[in-house]
Coordinates of C-alpha atoms in Angstrom, one line a residue:
Chain L
X1 CA 143.3 90.1 129.6
X2 CA 142.3 90.7 133.3
X3 CA 146.2 91.5 133.8
X4 CA 145.8 94.6 130.8
X5 CA 142.6 95.8 132.6
X6 CA 144.3 95.5 136.2
X7 CA 147.4 97.7 134.5
X8 CA 145.6 100.4 132.9
X9 CA 143.9 100.9 136.2
X10 CA 147.1 101.2 137.9
X11 CA 148.2 103.7 135.5
X12 CA 145.1 106.0 135.9
X13 CA 145.4 105.5 139.6
X14 CA 148.9 106.8 139.4
X15 CA 147.8 109.6 137.0
X16 CA 144.8 110.7 139.1
X17 CA 147.2 110.6 142.5
X18 CA 149.8 112.8 140.6
X19 CA 146.6 115.3 139.4
X20 CA 145.3 115.3 143.2
X21 CA 149.3 116.1 144.4
X22 CA 149.3 118.7 141.9
X23 CA 145.9 120.6 142.6
X24 CA 147.0 121.0 146.2
X25 CA 149.4 123.4 144.9
X26 CA 147.0 125.5 144.0
X27 CA 144.4 124.6 147.1
X28 CA 146.6 125.6 150.1
X29 CA 144.4 128.5 151.3
X30 CA 141.4 126.3 151.9
X31 CA 143.8 123.9 153.7
X32 CA 145.3 126.4 155.8
X33 CA 141.6 127.6 156.4
X34 CA 140.4 124.2 157.3
X35 CA 143.4 123.6 159.9
X36 CA 142.9 126.9 161.9
X37 CA 138.6 125.8 161.6
X38 CA 140.1 122.3 163.5
X39 CA 142.3 123.9 165.6
X40 CA 140.1 126.8 166.9
X41 CA 137.3 123.8 167.7
X42 CA 140.0 121.7 169.5
X43 CA 141.6 124.3 171.4
X44 CA 137.9 125.6 172.7
X45 CA 137.0 122.1 173.1
X46 CA 140.0 120.7 175.2
X47 CA 142.0 123.7 176.6
X48 CA 139.6 126.6 177.4
X49 CA 136.1 128.1 177.6
X50 CA 137.6 131.0 179.3
X51 CA 139.9 132.3 177.5
X52 CA 138.1 133.0 174.4
X53 CA 140.1 135.8 173.1
X54 CA 142.8 133.4 171.8
X55 CA 140.5 132.1 169.5
X56 CA 139.5 135.2 167.7
X57 CA 143.4 135.6 167.4
X58 CA 143.6 132.1 165.8
X59 CA 140.7 132.8 163.7
X60 CA 142.3 135.8 162.6
X61 CA 145.7 134.8 162.4
X62 CA 144.4 131.3 160.3
X63 CA 142.4 133.6 157.8
X64 CA 145.0 136.4 157.1
X65 CA 147.9 133.3 156.4
X66 CA 144.8 132.1 153.8
X67 CA 144.6 135.6 152.5
X68 CA 148.3 135.7 152.1
X69 CA 148.5 132.6 150.3
X70 CA 145.5 133.6 148.3
X71 CA 147.9 136.5 146.6
X72 CA 150.6 133.7 145.9
X73 CA 148.3 131.3 144.0
X74 CA 149.9 130.7 140.4
X75 CA 148.4 132.8 138.3
X76 CA 147.5 130.7 135.1
X77 CA 144.3 129.5 135.3
X78 CA 143.9 125.9 135.8
X79 CA 141.6 123.2 136.9
X80 CA 141.7 121.4 139.9
X81 CA 141.1 118.1 141.5
X82 CA 139.6 116.3 138.1
X83 CA 137.4 119.5 137.1
X84 CA 135.8 120.3 140.7
X85 CA 137.2 123.4 141.3
X86 CA 139.1 126.4 138.8
X87 CA 141.7 128.3 139.8
X88 CA 141.8 131.5 137.6
X89 CA 141.8 135.2 138.4
X90 CA 138.2 135.2 138.7
X91 CA 138.1 132.9 141.6
X92 CA 141.2 134.2 143.1
X93 CA 139.8 137.9 143.3
X94 CA 136.4 136.5 144.9
X95 CA 138.3 134.3 147.8
X96 CA 140.1 137.4 148.5
X97 CA 137.3 139.5 148.9
X98 CA 135.3 137.1 151.2
X99 CA 138.6 136.5 153.4
X100 CA 139.2 140.3 153.6
X101 CA 135.3 140.3 154.7
X102 CA 136.0 137.7 157.3
X103 CA 139.2 139.3 159.0
X104 CA 137.0 142.6 159.5
X105 CA 134.1 140.1 160.6
X106 CA 136.6 138.6 163.4
X107 CA 137.3 142.0 164.6
X108 CA 133.7 143.4 164.7
X109 CA 132.9 140.1 166.9
X110 CA 135.3 141.4 169.3
X111 CA 133.6 144.8 169.4
X112 CA 130.5 143.2 169.7
X113 CA 131.7 140.8 172.2
X114 CA 129.4 141.3 175.5
X115 CA 126.3 141.2 172.6
X116 CA 127.6 137.9 171.0
X117 CA 128.4 136.6 174.6
X118 CA 130.2 133.3 175.7
X119 CA 131.4 130.0 173.3
X120 CA 133.4 132.3 171.0
X121 CA 135.4 129.1 170.3
X122 CA 132.5 127.5 168.5
X123 CA 131.0 130.9 166.9
X124 CA 134.6 131.2 165.2
X125 CA 135.0 127.8 163.8
X126 CA 131.7 127.6 162.4
X127 CA 132.6 131.0 160.9
X128 CA 135.1 129.6 159.4
X129 CA 133.2 126.9 158.1
X130 CA 131.3 129.3 156.4
X131 CA 134.2 131.0 155.2
X132 CA 135.5 127.5 153.7
X133 CA 132.4 126.9 151.8
X134 CA 131.9 130.6 150.4
X135 CA 135.5 129.9 149.2
X136 CA 134.7 126.9 147.5
X137 CA 131.9 128.3 145.8
X138 CA 133.5 131.2 144.4
X139 CA 135.8 128.3 142.6
X140 CA 133.5 125.7 142.1
X141 CA 133.2 124.2 138.3
X142 CA 131.1 121.3 139.2
X143 CA 127.5 120.9 140.2
X144 CA 128.4 118.6 142.8
X145 CA 130.7 120.8 144.3
X146 CA 128.5 124.0 144.2
X147 CA 125.8 121.9 146.0
X148 CA 128.6 120.9 148.6
X149 CA 129.9 124.1 149.0
X150 CA 126.5 126.1 148.8
X151 CA 125.0 123.7 151.9
X152 CA 128.7 124.4 153.9
X153 CA 128.2 127.6 153.5
X154 CA 124.4 127.6 154.4
X155 CA 124.4 125.2 157.4
X156 CA 126.9 127.1 159.3
X157 CA 125.3 130.7 158.7
X158 CA 122.2 129.1 160.1
X159 CA 123.7 127.9 163.4
X160 CA 125.7 131.0 163.3
X161 CA 122.6 133.4 163.2
X162 CA 121.2 131.3 166.3
X163 CA 124.5 131.6 168.3
X164 CA 122.3 134.0 171.1
X165 CA 120.6 130.9 171.9
X166 CA 118.9 132.9 174.5
X167 CA 117.4 135.4 172.2
X168 CA 114.2 135.0 171.3
X169 CA 114.4 136.9 168.1
X170 CA 117.7 135.2 167.1
X171 CA 116.3 131.7 167.2
X172 CA 113.2 132.9 165.1
X173 CA 115.9 134.3 162.7
X174 CA 117.9 131.1 162.4
X175 CA 114.3 128.9 162.1
X176 CA 113.4 131.3 159.3
X177 CA 116.7 131.5 157.3
X178 CA 116.9 127.5 157.8
X179 CA 113.5 126.1 156.7
X180 CA 113.4 128.7 153.6
X181 CA 117.1 127.8 152.8
X182 CA 116.3 124.3 153.1
X183 CA 113.5 124.7 150.2
X184 CA 116.0 127.1 148.1
X185 CA 118.5 124.4 148.0
X186 CA 116.1 121.7 147.4
X187 CA 114.8 123.7 144.2
X188 CA 118.8 124.4 143.2
X189 CA 119.3 120.3 143.6
X190 CA 116.2 119.7 141.7
X191 CA 117.3 121.9 138.8
X192 CA 120.9 120.3 138.8
X193 CA 119.3 117.1 138.4
X194 CA 117.5 118.0 135.7
X195 CA 120.6 119.4 134.0
X196 CA 122.2 116.6 134.9
X197 CA 119.5 114.3 133.1
X198 CA 119.8 116.8 129.8
X199 CA 123.7 116.8 129.7
X200 CA 124.8 113.5 131.4
X201 CA 127.6 115.5 132.9
X202 CA 127.3 117.8 135.9
X203 CA 130.1 119.9 134.8
X204 CA 129.1 123.5 134.6
X205 CA 131.2 124.0 131.8
X206 CA 129.4 121.4 129.5
X207 CA 126.3 123.4 129.6
X208 CA 128.0 125.8 127.0
X209 CA 126.9 123.5 124.2
X210 CA 123.5 122.8 125.8
X211 CA 122.5 126.1 126.0
X212 CA 123.1 126.7 122.4
X213 CA 121.1 123.3 121.6
X214 CA 118.8 123.7 123.7
X215 CA 117.4 127.1 123.5
X216 CA 113.8 126.3 122.6
X217 CA 113.5 123.8 125.2
X218 CA 111.0 124.5 128.0
X219 CA 112.6 121.9 130.3
X220 CA 115.9 123.3 130.2
X221 CA 114.3 126.9 130.9
X222 CA 113.2 125.1 134.0
X223 CA 115.8 123.6 135.2
X224 CA 118.2 126.6 134.6
X225 CA 115.5 128.6 136.3
X226 CA 115.5 126.8 139.4
X227 CA 119.3 126.6 139.8
X228 CA 118.8 130.4 139.8
X229 CA 116.1 130.5 142.3
X230 CA 118.1 128.7 144.7
X231 CA 121.4 130.8 144.3
X232 CA 118.8 134.2 144.4
X233 CA 118.2 132.9 148.0
X234 CA 121.9 133.6 148.9
X235 CA 122.1 136.7 146.9
X236 CA 119.0 138.5 148.8
X237 CA 117.3 138.7 145.2
X238 CA 113.7 138.6 144.1
X239 CA 111.9 136.2 144.2
X240 CA 114.1 134.9 147.5
X241 CA 114.5 137.7 149.0
X242 CA 112.2 137.4 152.0
X243 CA 114.4 136.2 154.6
X244 CA 116.8 139.0 154.7
X245 CA 115.1 141.6 157.1
X246 CA 114.2 138.9 159.7
X247 CA 117.7 137.4 159.9
X248 CA 119.6 140.8 159.8
X249 CA 117.6 142.0 162.4
X250 CA 117.4 138.9 165.0
X251 CA 121.3 137.7 163.9
X252 CA 123.9 139.3 166.1
X253 CA 125.6 142.4 164.1
X254 CA 129.0 141.5 163.2
X255 CA 127.1 137.7 162.1
X256 CA 124.6 140.5 160.1
X257 CA 127.7 142.3 158.2
X258 CA 129.3 138.9 157.3
X259 CA 126.3 137.8 155.7
X260 CA 125.6 140.7 153.9
X261 CA 128.9 140.7 152.4
X262 CA 130.5 137.5 152.4
X263 CA 127.4 134.9 151.4
X264 CA 126.3 137.7 148.7
X265 CA 129.7 138.0 147.2
X266 CA 129.9 133.8 147.0
X267 CA 126.5 133.6 145.5
X268 CA 127.1 136.2 142.5
X269 CA 130.6 134.2 142.0
X270 CA 128.5 131.5 141.1
X271 CA 125.9 132.9 139.5
X272 CA 128.4 134.6 137.2
X273 CA 130.2 131.6 136.8
X274 CA 127.4 129.8 135.8
X275 CA 125.7 132.6 133.3
X276 CA 128.8 133.0 131.7
X277 CA 129.3 129.3 130.9
X278 CA 125.8 129.3 129.1
X279 CA 127.0 132.1 127.1
X280 CA 124.4 134.6 127.1
X281 CA 126.1 136.2 124.5
X282 CA 124.3 133.6 122.1
X283 CA 120.7 134.7 123.3
X284 CA 120.1 131.7 124.5
X285 CA 116.9 131.4 126.9
X286 CA 113.2 129.9 126.6
X287 CA 112.1 130.1 123.4
X288 CA 108.6 128.7 122.3
X289 CA 108.6 126.2 119.4
X290 CA 106.4 128.8 117.4
X291 CA 108.6 131.5 118.1
X292 CA 105.8 133.6 119.8
X293 CA 107.2 133.9 123.1
X294 CA 111.2 134.8 123.4
X295 CA 112.3 135.2 127.2
X296 CA 116.0 135.4 127.1
X297 CA 118.4 135.3 130.1
X298 CA 119.4 138.9 129.7
X299 CA 115.6 139.8 130.1
X300 CA 114.6 137.7 133.1
X301 CA 117.7 138.7 135.4
X302 CA 117.2 142.4 133.9
X303 CA 113.4 141.9 135.3
X304 CA 114.5 140.1 138.1
X305 CA 117.2 143.1 138.8
X306 CA 114.5 145.8 138.4
X307 CA 112.1 144.1 140.6
X308 CA 114.7 143.2 143.4
X309 CA 115.8 146.8 143.6
X310 CA 112.3 148.5 143.6
X311 CA 111.0 146.0 146.5
X312 CA 113.8 146.4 148.6
X313 CA 114.2 150.5 148.3
X314 CA 110.4 150.8 149.0
X315 CA 110.2 148.5 151.9
X316 CA 113.4 150.1 153.3
X317 CA 111.3 153.5 153.3
X318 CA 109.2 152.2 156.3
X319 CA 112.2 150.9 158.6
X320 CA 112.4 151.7 162.2
X321 CA 115.3 149.4 162.8
X322 CA 118.4 150.3 161.1
X323 CA 119.7 146.6 160.7
X324 CA 116.6 146.2 159.1
X325 CA 116.6 148.9 157.2
X326 CA 120.1 148.0 156.0
X327 CA 118.7 144.4 155.0
X328 CA 116.4 146.1 153.1
X329 CA 119.1 148.2 151.4
X330 CA 121.2 145.0 151.1
X331 CA 118.1 143.3 148.5
X332 CA 118.1 146.9 146.9
X333 CA 121.8 146.3 146.2
X334 CA 121.3 142.6 145.1
X335 CA 119.1 144.2 142.3
X336 CA 121.9 146.7 141.4
X337 CA 124.1 144.2 141.1
X338 CA 122.3 142.1 139.1
X339 CA 122.1 144.7 136.6
X340 CA 125.7 144.1 136.1
X341 CA 124.9 140.2 135.6
X342 CA 122.2 140.8 132.8
X343 CA 124.8 143.0 130.9
X344 CA 127.7 140.4 131.7
X345 CA 129.3 140.3 128.4
X346 CA 128.7 143.3 127.0
X347 CA 132.3 145.3 125.4
X348 CA 134.7 142.4 126.9
X349 CA 132.9 141.2 129.5
X350 CA 132.6 144.9 131.2
X351 CA 129.3 143.7 133.3
X352 CA 131.0 141.2 134.6
X353 CA 133.8 143.1 136.1
X354 CA 131.5 145.8 136.9
X355 CA 129.7 143.2 139.3
X356 CA 133.2 141.9 140.7
X357 CA 134.3 145.6 141.5
X358 CA 130.5 146.9 142.8
X359 CA 131.0 143.6 145.1
X360 CA 134.6 145.0 146.3
X361 CA 133.0 148.4 147.2
X362 CA 129.8 147.1 148.8
X363 CA 132.3 144.8 150.9
X364 CA 133.9 148.1 152.2
X365 CA 130.9 149.9 152.6
X366 CA 128.3 147.7 154.2
X367 CA 130.9 146.2 156.9
X368 CA 131.7 150.0 157.5
X369 CA 128.3 150.7 158.2
X370 CA 127.9 147.8 160.3
X371 CA 131.1 148.7 162.3
X372 CA 129.3 151.9 163.1
X373 CA 126.0 150.4 164.1
X374 CA 128.3 148.1 166.7
X375 CA 130.3 151.3 168.0
X376 CA 126.9 152.9 168.3
X377 CA 124.8 150.5 170.0
X378 CA 127.6 149.6 172.5
X379 CA 127.0 153.2 173.8
X380 CA 123.2 153.8 173.1
X381 CA 121.8 150.1 173.8
X382 CA 119.8 150.6 170.8
X383 CA 119.4 149.7 167.2
X384 CA 116.7 151.9 166.2
X385 CA 116.9 154.7 163.9
X386 CA 115.2 157.4 166.6
X387 CA 118.2 156.2 168.8
X388 CA 120.3 158.2 166.2
X389 CA 119.3 161.9 166.9
X390 CA 122.0 164.2 168.0
X391 CA 124.7 161.9 167.1
X392 CA 126.3 164.5 165.2
X393 CA 127.2 166.2 168.1
X394 CA 127.6 163.5 171.1
X395 CA 129.6 161.3 168.7
X396 CA 130.8 163.0 166.0
X397 CA 133.7 160.6 165.0
X398 CA 131.2 157.4 164.1
X399 CA 128.8 160.0 162.9
X400 CA 131.1 161.7 160.4
X401 CA 132.1 158.1 159.2
X402 CA 128.3 156.9 158.8
X403 CA 127.9 159.6 156.5
X404 CA 130.5 158.6 154.4
X405 CA 129.2 154.9 154.5
X406 CA 125.9 156.2 153.9
X407 CA 127.0 158.2 150.6
X408 CA 128.8 155.3 149.3
X409 CA 125.6 153.3 149.5
X410 CA 123.6 156.0 147.9
X411 CA 126.5 156.2 145.3
X412 CA 127.6 159.9 145.7
X413 CA 130.6 160.9 144.9
X414 CA 133.2 161.4 146.4
X415 CA 133.1 157.4 147.8
X416 CA 133.6 154.6 145.6
X417 CA 130.1 153.7 145.7
X418 CA 129.6 156.1 142.9
X419 CA 132.5 154.6 140.9
X420 CA 130.7 151.2 141.5
X421 CA 127.4 152.0 140.4
X422 CA 128.5 154.0 137.6
X423 CA 130.3 151.1 136.0
X424 CA 127.3 148.9 136.5
X425 CA 125.2 151.7 134.8
X426 CA 127.3 151.7 132.2
X427 CA 127.1 148.1 131.4
X428 CA 123.6 148.1 131.4
X429 CA 123.5 150.8 128.9
X430 CA 126.1 149.6 126.5
X431 CA 123.7 146.3 126.5
X432 CA 121.1 148.5 125.1
X433 CA 118.9 148.0 128.5
X434 CA 118.1 151.7 128.9
X435 CA 115.0 151.0 130.8
X436 CA 116.8 148.8 133.6
X437 CA 119.4 151.8 133.7
X438 CA 116.4 154.3 134.3
X439 CA 114.9 152.1 136.8
X440 CA 117.9 151.8 138.5
X441 CA 117.9 155.8 138.2
X442 CA 114.9 156.3 139.8
X443 CA 115.6 153.5 142.9
X444 CA 118.3 155.4 143.6
X445 CA 117.0 158.5 143.9
X446 CA 114.3 156.7 146.1
X447 CA 117.2 155.5 148.2
X448 CA 118.2 158.8 148.9
X449 CA 115.4 159.4 151.1
X450 CA 115.9 156.3 153.9
X451 CA 119.6 157.0 153.8
X452 CA 119.4 160.8 154.1
X453 CA 116.5 160.4 157.0
X454 CA 119.7 158.8 159.3
X455 CA 121.6 162.1 158.5
X456 CA 119.0 164.1 159.4
X457 CA 118.3 162.2 162.6
X458 CA 122.0 162.5 163.2
X459 CA 122.8 166.4 162.6
X460 CA 119.5 168.1 162.5
X461 CA 117.4 166.8 165.1
X462 CA 118.6 167.3 168.8
X463 CA 118.1 164.9 171.5
X464 CA 116.9 165.9 174.9
X465 CA 120.5 164.9 176.0
X466 CA 123.5 166.9 175.1
X467 CA 126.6 165.8 177.0
X468 CA 129.1 164.0 174.3
X469 CA 129.3 159.5 174.7
X470 CA 132.7 158.8 175.5
X471 CA 134.9 158.1 172.4
X472 CA 134.5 154.5 170.9
X473 CA 137.3 152.2 172.3
X474 CA 140.7 152.0 169.9
X475 CA 139.2 148.9 168.1
X476 CA 136.3 150.5 167.2
X477 CA 138.2 153.5 165.9
X478 CA 140.8 151.6 163.8
X479 CA 138.1 149.3 162.1
X480 CA 135.8 152.3 161.3
X481 CA 138.3 154.4 159.8
X482 CA 140.2 151.5 158.6
X483 CA 137.1 150.5 156.6
X484 CA 136.1 154.6 155.5
X485 CA 139.6 154.7 153.8
X486 CA 139.2 152.2 151.3
X487 CA 135.9 153.5 150.4
X488 CA 137.6 156.8 149.6
X489 CA 140.4 155.8 147.9
X490 CA 139.4 153.6 145.7
X491 CA 137.1 156.5 144.2
X492 CA 140.1 158.6 144.0
X493 CA 142.5 155.9 142.6
X494 CA 140.7 155.3 139.2
X495 CA 143.2 153.1 138.3
X496 CA 141.4 150.7 141.1
X497 CA 139.0 149.5 138.5
X498 CA 142.1 148.2 136.7
X499 CA 142.1 145.1 139.7
X500 CA 139.1 143.9 137.7
X501 CA 140.3 144.4 134.5
X502 CA 142.2 141.4 133.9
X503 CA 139.9 138.9 136.0
X504 CA 139.1 136.0 133.5
X505 CA 137.2 132.6 133.8
X506 CA 138.6 129.1 133.4
X507 CA 136.5 127.6 130.2
Chain B
X1 CA 109.1 95.2 131.8
X2 CA 109.0 98.2 128.7
X3 CA 108.0 100.9 131.2
X4 CA 111.5 100.3 133.4
X5 CA 113.7 100.7 129.9
X6 CA 112.7 104.0 129.8
X7 CA 113.5 107.2 132.3
X8 CA 110.4 109.0 131.7
X9 CA 108.3 107.0 134.1
X10 CA 110.8 107.4 136.8
X11 CA 111.0 111.2 136.3
X12 CA 107.4 111.8 136.3
X13 CA 107.1 109.9 139.6
X14 CA 109.9 112.5 140.9
X15 CA 108.3 115.3 139.5
X16 CA 104.9 114.5 141.2
X17 CA 106.9 113.8 144.4
X18 CA 108.3 117.2 144.1
X19 CA 105.5 119.1 143.6
X20 CA 103.5 117.4 146.6
X21 CA 106.4 118.5 148.6
X22 CA 106.2 122.2 147.3
X23 CA 102.4 122.3 147.9
X24 CA 102.5 120.7 151.4
X25 CA 105.4 123.2 152.3
X26 CA 102.9 125.8 151.4
X27 CA 99.9 124.8 153.0
X28 CA 101.2 123.2 156.1
X29 CA 101.7 125.3 159.4
X30 CA 103.6 122.9 161.4
X31 CA 107.3 123.1 161.4
X32 CA 108.2 119.3 161.8
X33 CA 105.6 118.7 158.9
X34 CA 107.7 121.5 156.8
X35 CA 110.6 119.8 157.5
X36 CA 109.0 116.4 156.2
X37 CA 108.1 118.1 153.0
X38 CA 111.5 119.3 152.4
X39 CA 112.6 115.4 152.9
X40 CA 109.8 114.8 150.3
X41 CA 111.7 117.4 147.6
X42 CA 114.8 116.0 148.2
X43 CA 114.1 112.3 147.6
X44 CA 112.4 113.7 144.3
X45 CA 115.7 114.9 143.5
X46 CA 117.1 111.4 144.3
X47 CA 115.1 109.6 142.1
X48 CA 115.8 111.8 139.2
X49 CA 119.7 111.5 139.9
X50 CA 119.2 108.1 139.9
X51 CA 117.0 107.4 137.1
X52 CA 119.3 109.7 135.2
X53 CA 121.8 108.1 136.2
X54 CA 121.1 104.5 135.0
X55 CA 120.9 106.0 131.2
X56 CA 123.5 108.4 130.7
X57 CA 126.0 105.9 130.6
X58 CA 129.4 105.0 132.4
X59 CA 129.9 107.8 134.7
X60 CA 129.2 107.1 138.5
X61 CA 128.6 111.0 139.5
X62 CA 124.6 110.6 139.5
X63 CA 124.8 107.6 142.2
X64 CA 127.9 109.9 143.9
X65 CA 125.5 112.9 144.0
X66 CA 122.6 110.8 145.7
X67 CA 125.0 109.7 148.5
X68 CA 126.0 113.5 149.2
X69 CA 122.5 114.9 149.0
X70 CA 121.4 112.0 151.6
X71 CA 124.6 113.1 154.0
X72 CA 123.7 116.7 153.2
X73 CA 119.8 116.1 154.3
X74 CA 120.2 114.8 157.5
X75 CA 122.9 117.4 158.5
X76 CA 120.0 120.2 157.6
X77 CA 117.5 118.2 159.3
X78 CA 119.6 118.1 161.9
X79 CA 120.1 122.0 162.6
X80 CA 116.6 122.6 161.9
X81 CA 115.2 120.4 164.3
X82 CA 117.9 121.7 166.8
X83 CA 116.6 125.2 166.0
X84 CA 113.0 123.9 166.6
X85 CA 113.9 122.4 170.0
X86 CA 115.2 125.3 170.8
X87 CA 112.1 127.4 169.8
X88 CA 109.8 125.0 171.4
X89 CA 111.1 125.0 174.9
X90 CA 111.0 129.1 175.1
X91 CA 107.4 129.1 173.7
X92 CA 106.1 125.6 173.5
X93 CA 104.7 125.9 169.9
X94 CA 105.6 124.5 166.8
X95 CA 103.4 126.7 164.6
X96 CA 104.9 128.7 161.9
X97 CA 101.8 130.9 162.3
X98 CA 103.3 131.7 165.6
X99 CA 106.9 132.8 164.5
X100 CA 105.9 136.6 164.5
X101 CA 108.1 138.2 166.7
X102 CA 109.9 140.3 164.1
X103 CA 107.0 141.4 161.7
X104 CA 108.1 140.7 157.9

């Protein structure tokens, strides 16, 4: 009897080992990133603290290799590591978006070097740890994995925000980020533990039946609501958006740029996977037993989207610091993207694909805007919007490129922001959320004011000084122009939306 | 003994602990106490996971998750307290109401 059990165990163990071996084939991008992370930290610790430029090359090279491996991943969807991670076109797309964002962030850091200061080896090590967490976020299908990935990304982000230790606002920003972040993760974790109690499993796939079976259960609603609240923190969506302006202002600009795109992208990836497995098409949600109150997830997400974009846009109107203003604008954009999540499954998952496309567009647009902020503050030594007066003549190239990025943030043709917003609005309208599309339209109109105010300062107002600033350095030129090109190209190449057309989820 | 055979009691205690943590976090002003409130919330989660894991059968997922939560919570507190120390050195205060260099 004992021998039989033992034999069975050996067989199961052998299967487990070969499963791990198979899984590794789909896990190379993360492995390469992990090795690069260790190499950067060791190099910095053992070999040199002075040759910090080498760690930048190492981080850049490792990320580039990881990105190349992402494109070479096998295309058929499958599950890795006994259902912990999914390898599907959806996770591959989001990993690529996050890694492109990382490449740009490494370059932005070099551009912003004098502001970020010494200890660049530590900086890149922690940055890559955050990226690793975000890549795992994009592919987790188990709630243990979701929690660990979110925490890896969060803890690294807290540290990297405080990288300028001598800066008063830097450590205050990190403190606010860390303390509210730990509450957000505790909320999410409590939601996960309640869901575990209801399904007896921590797999996200297991939620599908539960969503239908427990549709009327208030406890189920609370559990899912808690998980969504935890994710909302990373997406910068209402009601967990309050940390954004302080952290965006206090962090080094390159870190702000990184958080505004990569962290948001990874959180939306989890949200999409989570909501898709709840199957919103079957109208699950909180229903009271007497049928009086019916709150489906679509309406909850739609209300969150409307409130998020309105709050972000109204607060952005009154900002004087450009990083703070872009922070509020990032909250508003989380609202627009949530519109697509609310209309997730409409007409063959059009909402889902619109969200993916918008995140790609937002990546280039927002990184570009922050790149210009760095280029300008290197010369002007200020991040106040007032300092942009007369920039149109004094720094013509960055001013022109900033115009393109701001147009894309507004959603004006001929920029990709227009295409992205068009897809999101169309998904909401197809879903029948007319009121939400109208709210989105009004909000876009409001946002024109504060984006255009910068243009007004740059082109219509004169500063006392007229002499042009010296041209930005080569890296600055290459980066800003290189980010502006996709913003324009993604509009003109209508087929670009085809990239997100074939995305599918494992499950 | 009847109480120990059913998860409800544990879940109630956990829920109460969690709410105490949330309320404490909202009401208290000292940063160290805020981190203690977060720990309370995480312990409520651990209690829920353990109670549930005992009743859902053979799966070890719940127990494993508890270990991971404890490890990550320690890391989280370490990062948080490091930032608190950095701030205390500069300003000699750990009161939340003094954290207003940037106005919200």
